[in-house]
Amino acid sequence: MEGPFRYVVTDMDGTLLSPDHLVSDYTRDTLKTLVQEHGVTPILATGRSYADVRIISDNLKKHIWGDGAAVSGAEASANSSRAPAIYLLTSNGAVAHNGVTHEVVFRTFIDPAIAEKLLQLLPSNEKNVNTNAYQNEDWVCRIDWPEMTAASKESGIRFIHVPQPPPSSSCTPCSEAARHGATARGISIGDYTGISKVFFITDDSARLSALADEVHAIANAHNGAPVSVTFSMSDCMDVMADGVTKGEALKRLFGAILQPNDGVDVVSDALTHSIAFGDGLNDSEMLTTVGKGCIMGNANPKLIAQHPELEVILTNAEDGVAKKLRSVFHLPL
């Protein structure tokens, strides 16, 4: 399908964002025109956490609708035909938020027992593979690599360094910890609940491949519960709960936000009227679920090879998303 599209679904790093991990003025103006003149709803889909990308969504919202865009859920429902609307799918689709009200649409967490095993998989003297996790609003990592925050210029998010995650058996209930004045929380005290994604970062591709096998073995040993494994970048392997992908999250989001319509499969209809953009293997399901999927010119070569049926557009350095959207909606370049 070439249009008209009602939804623009886009990955962020390597796709919507410039190589400096920022939204260019050209891209912001393009989205503003599509929203205001064509009624398009933007959906940002990323491997990053909501705490990390909320500021990017907020800045886009202000540019498109002005400072008065934040309204309550009740107000948005009462004025749905004209209310601002932007959604975020984070942690590769494990979590969805309404970007206007900041309300959670849904969340899917990794089984705490599996998350604990994943966080403790590598030895304490590991130097080459960094184990990370998104736990509620926190970013936790086992190795202190400051360069990992390079993509988080707008949010300024910082990770919590936990070199050796303790066993869950040592976890102190939050209420008791608070009573004793303790400020530590989550993984640092052996609490493995609320984890949307565990990810391993290394430039050793052979290690990542071997780790993928170990991850599946851990999951299978835990009552055979599977997990979802993908690569957001060539040096980053992501692990989420079973069934979590950006594509499945998009279906789930539409099912949650769209009103039923007799005789119409509203989810299928919304997917058909969506255009999506991505550059990583974690975008694969999303790109093939919508009416039109576009691969960035700077994409992972494996993604391009897997989907010869999809159009390859300009790179993120060339504002590829914005230029393709302007072409599709017949706007001046």
Short mmCIF file of C-alpha atoms in Angstrom, two decimals:
data_model
loop_
_atom_site.label_atom_id
_atom_site.label_comp_id
_atom_site.label_asym_id
_atom_site.label_seq_id
_atom_site.Cartn_x
_atom_site.Cartn_y
_atom_site.Cartn_z
CA MET A 1 0.00 0.00 0.00
CA GLU A 2 1.29 3.49 -0.85
CA GLY A 3 -1.22 5.54 1.15
CA PRO A 4 -3.09 7.27 2.53
CA PHE A 5 -1.64 6.32 5.90
CA ARG A 6 -3.13 7.20 9.25
CA TYR A 7 -0.21 6.03 11.37
CA VAL A 8 3.52 6.67 11.07
CA VAL A 9 5.40 4.03 13.05
CA THR A 10 9.12 4.60 13.36
CA ASP A 11 12.15 3.24 15.11
CA MET A 12 14.29 5.95 16.70
CA ASP A 13 18.08 5.44 16.76
CA GLY A 14 19.40 4.94 13.25
CA THR A 15 15.97 5.77 11.80
CA LEU A 16 14.00 8.84 12.92
CA LEU A 17 16.94 10.31 14.81
CA SER A 18 20.06 11.77 13.22
CA PRO A 19 23.48 10.14 13.74
CA ASP A 20 23.76 12.51 16.74
CA HIS A 21 20.59 10.88 18.18
CA LEU A 22 18.49 14.03 17.75
CA VAL A 23 15.34 14.86 15.78
CA SER A 24 16.27 17.29 13.01
CA ASP A 25 14.22 20.45 12.41
CA TYR A 26 13.30 19.10 8.97
CA THR A 27 11.92 15.90 10.49
CA ARG A 28 10.04 17.74 13.24
CA ASP A 29 8.43 20.08 10.71
CA THR A 30 7.47 17.13 8.52
CA LEU A 31 5.74 15.33 11.38
CA LYS A 32 3.97 18.54 12.41
CA THR A 33 2.57 18.97 8.89
CA LEU A 34 1.42 15.34 8.71
CA VAL A 35 -0.30 15.55 12.08
CA GLN A 36 -1.95 18.93 11.57
CA GLU A 37 -2.88 18.68 7.89
CA HIS A 38 -3.31 14.93 7.35
CA GLY A 39 -4.47 13.69 10.76
CA VAL A 40 -1.57 11.27 11.14
CA THR A 41 -0.79 9.69 14.52
CA PRO A 42 2.94 9.17 15.23
CA ILE A 43 4.05 6.00 17.03
CA LEU A 44 7.65 5.80 18.24
CA ALA A 45 8.97 2.24 18.57
CA THR A 46 12.36 1.72 20.16
CA GLY A 47 14.55 -0.71 22.02
CA ARG A 48 15.30 2.01 24.56
CA SER A 49 13.35 2.50 27.79
CA TYR A 50 10.47 4.91 28.26
CA ALA A 51 12.48 6.86 30.85
CA ASP A 52 15.14 7.43 28.19
CA VAL A 53 12.92 8.54 25.28
CA ARG A 54 10.04 10.30 27.01
CA ILE A 55 11.80 13.68 26.63
CA ILE A 56 12.11 13.14 22.86
CA SER A 57 8.38 12.47 22.63
CA ASP A 58 7.61 15.47 24.85
CA ASN A 59 9.71 17.77 22.69
CA LEU A 60 8.00 16.50 19.54
CA LYS A 61 4.63 16.99 21.19
CA LYS A 62 5.46 20.60 22.08
CA HIS A 63 6.67 21.30 18.55
CA ILE A 64 3.53 19.85 16.98
CA TRP A 65 0.83 21.01 19.39
CA GLY A 66 2.46 23.62 21.62
CA ASP A 67 2.87 23.64 25.39
CA GLY A 68 -0.82 23.05 26.03
CA ALA A 69 -0.79 19.54 24.55
CA ALA A 70 -0.84 17.67 27.84
CA VAL A 71 -4.43 16.69 28.64
CA SER A 72 -5.96 14.11 30.92
CA GLY A 73 -7.08 10.73 29.67
CA ALA A 74 -10.73 11.74 30.17
CA GLU A 75 -10.25 14.91 28.13
CA ALA A 76 -8.51 12.98 25.36
CA SER A 77 -11.35 10.45 25.20
CA ALA A 78 -14.01 13.14 25.17
CA ASN A 79 -12.31 14.98 22.33
CA SER A 80 -10.73 12.07 20.48
CA SER A 81 -11.32 13.57 17.04
CA ARG A 82 -9.09 16.54 17.78
CA ALA A 83 -7.03 15.53 20.82
CA PRO A 84 -3.24 15.29 20.44
CA ALA A 85 -2.10 11.69 20.04
CA ILE A 86 1.35 10.15 20.09
CA TYR A 87 2.31 6.71 21.40
CA LEU A 88 5.55 5.05 22.45
CA LEU A 89 6.49 1.38 22.23
CA THR A 90 9.64 0.89 24.30
CA SER A 91 11.91 -2.02 25.26
CA ASN A 92 11.16 -3.47 21.80
CA GLY A 93 7.44 -3.45 22.49
CA ALA A 94 7.40 -4.76 26.04
CA VAL A 95 5.94 -1.46 27.24
CA ALA A 96 3.49 0.97 25.64
CA HIS A 97 2.64 4.50 26.78
CA ASN A 98 0.30 7.25 25.71
CA GLY A 99 2.83 9.97 24.97
CA VAL A 100 0.36 12.77 25.72
CA THR A 101 -0.96 11.63 29.10
CA HIS A 102 2.07 9.44 29.98
CA GLU A 103 -0.34 6.68 30.97
CA VAL A 104 0.77 3.06 30.58
CA VAL A 105 -1.20 1.20 27.91
CA PHE A 106 0.39 -2.18 28.68
CA ARG A 107 3.54 -3.75 30.11
CA THR A 108 5.06 -7.21 29.73
CA PHE A 109 7.84 -8.19 32.11
CA ILE A 110 10.33 -11.06 32.02
CA ASP A 111 9.68 -13.81 34.56
CA PRO A 112 11.73 -12.70 37.62
CA ALA A 113 13.36 -16.12 37.98
CA ILE A 114 14.58 -16.00 34.37
CA ALA A 115 15.66 -12.36 34.70
CA GLU A 116 17.74 -13.25 37.75
CA LYS A 117 19.55 -16.03 35.88
CA LEU A 118 20.21 -13.72 32.92
CA LEU A 119 21.61 -10.94 35.11
CA GLN A 120 23.88 -13.43 36.88
CA LEU A 121 24.89 -15.36 33.76
CA LEU A 122 28.37 -13.87 33.36
CA PRO A 123 31.13 -13.98 36.01
CA SER A 124 32.00 -10.98 38.17
CA ASN A 125 35.35 -10.58 36.38
CA GLU A 126 33.74 -10.28 32.91
CA LYS A 127 35.32 -7.38 31.01
CA ASN A 128 34.08 -7.70 27.42
CA VAL A 129 30.33 -8.30 27.64
CA ASN A 130 28.20 -5.83 29.57
CA THR A 131 24.92 -7.16 30.98
CA ASN A 132 22.16 -4.53 31.24
CA ALA A 133 18.50 -4.38 32.21
CA TYR A 134 15.59 -1.98 32.08
CA GLN A 135 13.72 -2.29 35.37
CA ASN A 136 10.72 0.02 35.64
CA GLU A 137 12.31 3.50 35.35
CA ASP A 138 15.88 2.31 35.99
CA TRP A 139 18.70 1.29 33.69
CA VAL A 140 21.02 -1.17 35.43
CA CYS A 141 24.37 -2.43 34.13
CA ARG A 142 27.10 -4.68 35.45
CA ILE A 143 30.11 -2.89 33.89
CA ASP A 144 30.66 0.86 34.18
CA TRP A 145 30.91 1.91 30.51
CA PRO A 146 30.14 5.67 30.36
CA GLU A 147 30.14 5.63 26.55
CA MET A 148 26.85 3.70 26.61
CA THR A 149 24.99 6.92 27.38
CA ALA A 150 26.05 8.59 24.10
CA ALA A 151 22.60 8.03 22.58
CA SER A 152 20.84 9.56 25.58
CA LYS A 153 21.75 13.22 25.10
CA GLU A 154 18.23 14.56 25.46
CA SER A 155 17.17 12.50 28.47
CA GLY A 156 20.46 12.64 30.34
CA ILE A 157 19.59 9.23 31.78
CA ARG A 158 22.34 7.52 33.76
CA PHE A 159 22.69 3.85 34.58
CA ILE A 160 22.88 2.24 38.00
CA HIS A 161 26.09 0.23 38.31
CA VAL A 162 25.55 -3.17 39.94
CA PRO A 163 28.74 -5.24 39.38
CA GLN A 164 27.39 -8.40 41.00
CA PRO A 165 23.59 -8.74 41.21
CA PRO A 166 22.73 -10.48 44.49
CA PRO A 167 20.47 -13.53 44.71
CA SER A 168 16.76 -12.93 45.08
CA SER A 169 16.87 -14.89 48.34
CA SER A 170 18.68 -11.90 49.87
CA CYS A 171 16.05 -9.40 48.78
CA THR A 172 14.75 -7.10 51.51
CA PRO A 173 11.09 -6.08 51.03
CA CYS A 174 10.88 -2.47 49.88
CA SER A 175 8.73 -1.44 52.85
CA GLU A 176 11.25 -2.84 55.33
CA ALA A 177 14.17 -1.28 53.46
CA ALA A 178 12.46 2.10 53.47
CA ARG A 179 11.81 1.80 57.20
CA HIS A 180 15.55 1.42 57.75
CA GLY A 181 16.37 4.36 55.49
CA ALA A 182 17.81 2.28 52.65
CA THR A 183 17.88 3.94 49.22
CA ALA A 184 18.99 0.91 47.20
CA ARG A 185 16.28 -0.78 45.17
CA GLY A 186 15.55 -3.30 42.46
CA ILE A 187 18.30 -5.50 41.12
CA SER A 188 20.86 -4.03 43.52
CA ILE A 189 18.98 -5.62 46.45
CA GLY A 190 17.99 -8.85 44.70
CA ASP A 191 14.59 -7.77 43.38
CA TYR A 192 14.11 -9.00 39.79
CA THR A 193 10.51 -7.92 39.23
CA GLY A 194 9.49 -5.24 36.73
CA ILE A 195 12.22 -6.02 34.18
CA SER A 196 11.10 -5.36 30.60
CA LYS A 197 14.39 -6.11 28.88
CA VAL A 198 17.80 -7.64 29.57
CA PHE A 199 20.48 -6.86 27.03
CA PHE A 200 24.08 -7.84 26.40
CA ILE A 201 26.53 -5.45 24.71
CA THR A 202 29.84 -6.48 23.13
CA ASP A 203 31.67 -6.05 19.84
CA ASP A 204 32.48 -9.79 19.89
CA SER A 205 29.80 -11.23 17.59
CA ALA A 206 30.86 -14.81 18.33
CA ARG A 207 30.28 -14.24 22.05
CA LEU A 208 26.83 -12.83 21.35
CA SER A 209 25.88 -15.86 19.29
CA ALA A 210 27.05 -18.20 22.03
CA LEU A 211 25.19 -16.15 24.63
CA ALA A 212 21.98 -16.47 22.62
CA ASP A 213 22.17 -20.24 23.02
CA GLU A 214 22.79 -19.88 26.76
CA VAL A 215 19.85 -17.50 27.12
CA HIS A 216 17.48 -19.97 25.47
CA ALA A 217 18.86 -22.77 27.64
CA ILE A 218 18.14 -20.75 30.79
CA ALA A 219 14.59 -20.06 29.65
CA ASN A 220 13.96 -23.67 28.66
CA ALA A 221 15.22 -24.89 32.02
CA HIS A 222 12.63 -22.72 33.74
CA ASN A 223 9.50 -24.76 33.05
CA GLY A 224 10.22 -24.48 29.33
CA ALA A 225 9.19 -20.81 29.32
CA PRO A 226 10.49 -19.26 26.10
CA VAL A 227 11.84 -15.75 25.70
CA SER A 228 12.03 -13.36 22.76
CA VAL A 229 15.57 -12.66 21.53
CA THR A 230 16.57 -10.08 18.94
CA PHE A 231 19.40 -7.73 18.01
CA SER A 232 18.71 -4.00 18.24
CA MET A 233 22.24 -3.38 16.98
CA SER A 234 24.97 -5.64 15.70
CA ASP A 235 26.69 -5.37 19.09
CA CYS A 236 23.58 -5.60 21.27
CA MET A 237 21.41 -8.67 21.94
CA ASP A 238 18.04 -7.99 23.57
CA VAL A 239 15.99 -10.44 25.62
CA MET A 240 12.31 -9.86 26.41
CA ALA A 241 9.39 -11.97 27.56
CA ASP A 242 7.99 -14.51 25.12
CA GLY A 243 6.08 -12.98 22.21
CA VAL A 244 7.41 -9.46 22.68
CA THR A 245 8.27 -7.77 19.37
CA LYS A 246 7.57 -4.33 17.97
CA GLY A 247 5.16 -5.88 15.50
CA GLU A 248 3.12 -7.68 18.15
CA ALA A 249 3.18 -4.57 20.32
CA LEU A 250 1.73 -2.52 17.48
CA LYS A 251 -1.17 -4.96 17.14
CA ARG A 252 -1.73 -4.90 20.87
CA LEU A 253 -1.63 -1.10 20.94
CA PHE A 254 -4.24 -0.77 18.21
CA GLY A 255 -6.41 -3.30 20.01
CA ALA A 256 -6.22 -1.19 23.16
CA ILE A 257 -6.76 2.30 21.75
CA LEU A 258 -9.23 1.77 18.90
CA GLN A 259 -12.98 1.60 19.35
CA PRO A 260 -14.77 -1.52 18.02
CA ASN A 261 -16.53 -1.11 14.69
CA ASP A 262 -19.15 -3.66 13.64
CA GLY A 263 -18.03 -5.64 10.63
CA VAL A 264 -14.52 -4.16 10.64
CA ASP A 265 -11.33 -5.69 12.01
CA VAL A 266 -10.07 -2.39 13.42
CA VAL A 267 -6.60 -3.74 14.21
CA SER A 268 -6.06 -5.15 10.73
CA ASP A 269 -7.43 -1.96 9.19
CA ALA A 270 -5.08 0.20 11.27
CA LEU A 271 -2.08 -1.95 10.35
CA THR A 272 -2.96 -1.67 6.66
CA HIS A 273 -3.07 2.11 7.01
CA SER A 274 0.32 2.29 8.74
CA ILE A 275 3.74 3.05 7.29
CA ALA A 276 6.78 1.95 9.29
CA PHE A 277 10.51 2.64 9.25
CA GLY A 278 13.42 0.76 10.79
CA ASP A 279 17.10 -0.11 10.54
CA GLY A 280 17.64 -3.06 12.88
CA LEU A 281 16.76 -6.73 13.15
CA ASN A 282 14.43 -5.82 16.02
CA ASP A 283 12.33 -3.88 13.49
CA SER A 284 11.71 -6.88 11.21
CA GLU A 285 8.28 -7.94 12.49
CA MET A 286 7.06 -4.34 12.62
CA LEU A 287 8.11 -3.62 9.04
CA THR A 288 6.32 -6.69 7.70
CA THR A 289 3.16 -6.21 9.77
CA VAL A 290 2.13 -2.83 8.35
CA GLY A 291 0.78 -1.65 5.00
CA LYS A 292 4.20 -0.38 3.94
CA GLY A 293 7.56 -1.04 5.58
CA CYS A 294 10.67 0.94 4.70
CA ILE A 295 14.25 -0.01 5.52
CA MET A 296 16.81 2.71 6.12
CA GLY A 297 19.79 2.98 3.78
CA ASN A 298 22.05 2.69 6.82
CA ALA A 299 20.29 -0.46 8.08
CA ASN A 300 21.88 -3.66 9.29
CA PRO A 301 22.77 -5.54 6.06
CA LYS A 302 21.12 -8.65 7.48
CA LEU A 303 17.78 -6.83 7.67
CA ILE A 304 18.05 -5.75 4.04
CA ALA A 305 18.97 -9.29 2.99
CA GLN A 306 16.05 -10.79 4.94
CA HIS A 307 13.49 -8.53 3.31
CA PRO A 308 14.22 -7.92 -0.37
CA GLU A 309 10.51 -7.13 -0.80
CA LEU A 310 10.83 -3.95 1.28
CA GLU A 311 11.91 -0.57 -0.09
CA VAL A 312 15.30 0.75 1.02
CA ILE A 313 15.20 4.53 1.46
CA LEU A 314 17.74 7.23 2.26
CA THR A 315 19.83 7.08 5.45
CA ASN A 316 19.00 8.72 8.75
CA ALA A 317 21.83 11.20 8.10
CA GLU A 318 19.86 12.31 5.01
CA ASP A 319 16.52 12.64 6.86
CA GLY A 320 15.37 9.51 5.06
CA VAL A 321 12.16 9.08 7.08
CA ALA A 322 11.01 12.67 6.59
CA LYS A 323 11.83 12.70 2.88
CA LYS A 324 9.98 9.43 2.27
CA LEU A 325 6.96 10.73 4.17
CA ARG A 326 6.98 13.95 2.16
CA SER A 327 7.05 11.90 -1.03
CA VAL A 328 4.21 9.61 0.08
CA PHE A 329 2.01 12.50 1.21
CA HIS A 330 2.93 14.66 -1.79
CA LEU A 331 4.56 17.41 0.24
CA PRO A 332 7.33 19.64 -1.13
CA LEU A 333 10.80 18.30 -0.39
#
